[in-house]
Amino acid sequence: MKTLFIAATLSLVSQTSVADINSIDAAANTMNLEALNQISQQSVDYEHAYAQYRIAITANILGQRGVAKRALTDAQATLEAVISREDHAESMTLLAQVYGMQIAYDGAKAQQLSSKAGALLQQAEQLSPDNPRIALVKAMSAFYTPAQYGGGYDKASELASLAIARYQNPCDEICWGHAEAYTWRGLAKQELGQQDAAKQDWQQALTINPDYGWANFLLNPTSTVNASQ
């Protein structure tokens, strides 16, 4: 009886986590800060940090830099606490991305946080070698990193393609990022002068997630969503 109770509890926790992630993504797609804040307040650990991460992105798009910076600080503290208790690849990966966004706000932190982010991604990949979000976060980093420092648009496109391939694997828990991988690859292709291929990637992002506002804006620039993430 006790074993059945524990199994049922773990199943409920897993379902709740999936629901939280899906709810966060749905709110982020429509840039609903109120919904994101509500979900964040009702969530803990990774789900709370992920909601704060999406708040940061949404607030940045809306020009609310103070809100974005506070959300990143909250996400950082939450994820660091999770990692202090357990080796959790998803938390390490998301924290690396949070560090990257913080660097964008304060370049003086670049040297310190970039080394931390790199170490986190390396550790996460050892724990979860086929994790698509690790490749996605690396692609985002490469997009903004000059080629002479190991980044560049070719590298970003390559890493986004790796993420896309990894997203073909079955996933039943933390699964976000598939549409984003196509979107970032499209951005890299655009910078490489491959406009038609970029549009194909953005269209594929919408095939995966029809409500994905950023890809929709890139294909329809007259829409009200600001593409600057």
PDB file of C-alpha atoms in Angstrom, residues 61-159:
ATOM      1  CA  ILE A  61      10.315  42.429 -25.347  1.00  0.00           C
ATOM      2  CA  LEU A  62       7.898  44.877 -23.735  1.00  0.00           C
ATOM      3  CA  GLY A  63      10.719  47.233 -22.765  1.00  0.00           C
ATOM      4  CA  GLN A  64      10.396  46.596 -19.021  1.00  0.00           C
ATOM      5  CA  ARG A  65      14.076  46.149 -18.257  1.00  0.00           C
ATOM      6  CA  GLY A  66      13.707  46.478 -14.491  1.00  0.00           C
ATOM      7  CA  VAL A  67      11.155  43.664 -14.409  1.00  0.00           C
ATOM      8  CA  ALA A  68      13.391  41.531 -16.622  1.00  0.00           C
ATOM      9  CA  LYS A  69      16.459  42.034 -14.436  1.00  0.00           C
ATOM     10  CA  ARG A  70      14.563  41.208 -11.243  1.00  0.00           C
ATOM     11  CA  ALA A  71      13.147  38.068 -12.842  1.00  0.00           C
ATOM     12  CA  LEU A  72      16.622  36.925 -13.863  1.00  0.00           C
ATOM     13  CA  THR A  73      17.914  37.510 -10.342  1.00  0.00           C
ATOM     14  CA  ASP A  74      15.039  35.434  -8.947  1.00  0.00           C
ATOM     15  CA  ALA A  75      15.614  32.653 -11.498  1.00  0.00           C
ATOM     16  CA  GLN A  76      19.342  32.617 -10.733  1.00  0.00           C
ATOM     17  CA  ALA A  77      18.829  32.298  -6.980  1.00  0.00           C
ATOM     18  CA  THR A  78      16.231  29.562  -7.411  1.00  0.00           C
ATOM     19  CA  LEU A  79      18.318  27.504  -9.816  1.00  0.00           C
ATOM     20  CA  GLU A  80      21.485  27.851  -7.761  1.00  0.00           C
ATOM     21  CA  ALA A  81      19.538  26.554  -4.759  1.00  0.00           C
ATOM     22  CA  VAL A  82      18.289  23.559  -6.743  1.00  0.00           C
ATOM     23  CA  ILE A  83      21.788  22.732  -7.974  1.00  0.00           C
ATOM     24  CA  SER A  84      23.177  22.997  -4.455  1.00  0.00           C
ATOM     25  CA  ARG A  85      20.839  20.148  -3.461  1.00  0.00           C
ATOM     26  CA  GLU A  86      21.129  17.893  -6.487  1.00  0.00           C
ATOM     27  CA  ASP A  87      22.818  17.434  -9.848  1.00  0.00           C
ATOM     28  CA  HIS A  88      19.954  18.505 -12.102  1.00  0.00           C
ATOM     29  CA  ALA A  89      20.903  18.868 -15.760  1.00  0.00           C
ATOM     30  CA  GLU A  90      17.862  20.941 -16.715  1.00  0.00           C
ATOM     31  CA  SER A  91      18.505  23.442 -13.905  1.00  0.00           C
ATOM     32  CA  MET A  92      22.160  23.714 -14.915  1.00  0.00           C
ATOM     33  CA  THR A  93      21.180  24.351 -18.532  1.00  0.00           C
ATOM     34  CA  LEU A  94      18.589  26.987 -17.678  1.00  0.00           C
ATOM     35  CA  LEU A  95      20.968  28.686 -15.246  1.00  0.00           C
ATOM     36  CA  ALA A  96      23.597  28.900 -17.991  1.00  0.00           C
ATOM     37  CA  GLN A  97      21.036  30.668 -20.172  1.00  0.00           C
ATOM     38  CA  VAL A  98      20.072  33.001 -17.317  1.00  0.00           C
ATOM     39  CA  TYR A  99      23.750  33.910 -16.898  1.00  0.00           C
ATOM     40  CA  GLY A 100      23.918  34.648 -20.621  1.00  0.00           C
ATOM     41  CA  MET A 101      20.978  37.027 -20.411  1.00  0.00           C
ATOM     42  CA  GLN A 102      22.508  38.752 -17.397  1.00  0.00           C
ATOM     43  CA  ILE A 103      25.687  39.328 -19.390  1.00  0.00           C
ATOM     44  CA  ALA A 104      23.577  41.105 -22.009  1.00  0.00           C
ATOM     45  CA  TYR A 105      22.395  43.511 -19.294  1.00  0.00           C
ATOM     46  CA  ASP A 106      25.805  44.012 -17.703  1.00  0.00           C
ATOM     47  CA  GLY A 107      28.857  43.385 -19.876  1.00  0.00           C
ATOM     48  CA  ALA A 108      31.146  43.789 -16.871  1.00  0.00           C
ATOM     49  CA  LYS A 109      29.939  40.375 -15.700  1.00  0.00           C
ATOM     50  CA  ALA A 110      30.861  38.681 -18.971  1.00  0.00           C
ATOM     51  CA  GLN A 111      34.126  37.063 -17.933  1.00  0.00           C
ATOM     52  CA  GLN A 112      32.818  35.736 -14.628  1.00  0.00           C
ATOM     53  CA  LEU A 113      29.425  34.533 -15.792  1.00  0.00           C
ATOM     54  CA  SER A 114      30.500  33.142 -19.169  1.00  0.00           C
ATOM     55  CA  SER A 115      32.983  30.815 -17.493  1.00  0.00           C
ATOM     56  CA  LYS A 116      30.292  29.708 -15.039  1.00  0.00           C
ATOM     57  CA  ALA A 117      27.842  29.117 -17.878  1.00  0.00           C
ATOM     58  CA  GLY A 118      30.366  27.064 -19.810  1.00  0.00           C
ATOM     59  CA  ALA A 119      31.120  24.894 -16.790  1.00  0.00           C
ATOM     60  CA  LEU A 120      27.413  24.359 -16.130  1.00  0.00           C
ATOM     61  CA  LEU A 121      26.736  23.271 -19.713  1.00  0.00           C
ATOM     62  CA  GLN A 122      29.670  20.895 -19.647  1.00  0.00           C
ATOM     63  CA  GLN A 123      28.426  19.311 -16.431  1.00  0.00           C
ATOM     64  CA  ALA A 124      24.849  19.171 -17.715  1.00  0.00           C
ATOM     65  CA  GLU A 125      25.960  17.404 -20.881  1.00  0.00           C
ATOM     66  CA  GLN A 126      27.765  14.784 -18.840  1.00  0.00           C
ATOM     67  CA  LEU A 127      24.525  14.125 -16.960  1.00  0.00           C
ATOM     68  CA  SER A 128      22.235  14.305 -19.996  1.00  0.00           C
ATOM     69  CA  PRO A 129      24.235  13.853 -23.226  1.00  0.00           C
ATOM     70  CA  ASP A 130      21.276  13.987 -25.608  1.00  0.00           C
ATOM     71  CA  ASN A 131      19.460  16.920 -24.002  1.00  0.00           C
ATOM     72  CA  PRO A 132      18.221  19.245 -26.780  1.00  0.00           C
ATOM     73  CA  ARG A 133      18.073  22.314 -24.546  1.00  0.00           C
ATOM     74  CA  ILE A 134      21.821  22.126 -23.932  1.00  0.00           C
ATOM     75  CA  ALA A 135      22.441  22.400 -27.672  1.00  0.00           C
ATOM     76  CA  LEU A 136      19.808  25.154 -27.914  1.00  0.00           C
ATOM     77  CA  VAL A 137      21.422  27.256 -25.185  1.00  0.00           C
ATOM     78  CA  LYS A 138      24.807  26.750 -26.853  1.00  0.00           C
ATOM     79  CA  ALA A 139      23.281  27.906 -30.154  1.00  0.00           C
ATOM     80  CA  MET A 140      21.938  31.078 -28.515  1.00  0.00           C
ATOM     81  CA  SER A 141      25.366  31.773 -27.041  1.00  0.00           C
ATOM     82  CA  ALA A 142      27.129  31.147 -30.349  1.00  0.00           C
ATOM     83  CA  PHE A 143      24.783  33.567 -32.119  1.00  0.00           C
ATOM     84  CA  TYR A 144      26.084  36.433 -29.986  1.00  0.00           C
ATOM     85  CA  THR A 145      29.699  35.254 -29.754  1.00  0.00           C
ATOM     86  CA  PRO A 146      32.186  36.300 -32.468  1.00  0.00           C
ATOM     87  CA  ALA A 147      33.607  33.490 -34.585  1.00  0.00           C
ATOM     88  CA  GLN A 148      37.136  34.167 -33.311  1.00  0.00           C
ATOM     89  CA  TYR A 149      35.918  33.277 -29.815  1.00  0.00           C
ATOM     90  CA  GLY A 150      34.254  30.031 -30.828  1.00  0.00           C
ATOM     91  CA  GLY A 151      30.862  31.353 -31.871  1.00  0.00           C
ATOM     92  CA  GLY A 152      29.445  32.784 -35.065  1.00  0.00           C
ATOM     93  CA  TYR A 153      26.345  32.278 -37.173  1.00  0.00           C
ATOM     94  CA  ASP A 154      27.583  29.065 -38.784  1.00  0.00           C
ATOM     95  CA  LYS A 155      28.208  27.604 -35.342  1.00  0.00           C
ATOM     96  CA  ALA A 156      24.832  28.799 -34.102  1.00  0.00           C
ATOM     97  CA  SER A 157      23.096  27.149 -37.063  1.00  0.00           C
ATOM     98  CA  GLU A 158      25.024  23.922 -36.496  1.00  0.00           C
ATOM     99  CA  LEU A 159      24.120  23.794 -32.800  1.00  0.00           C
TER     100      LEU A 159
END
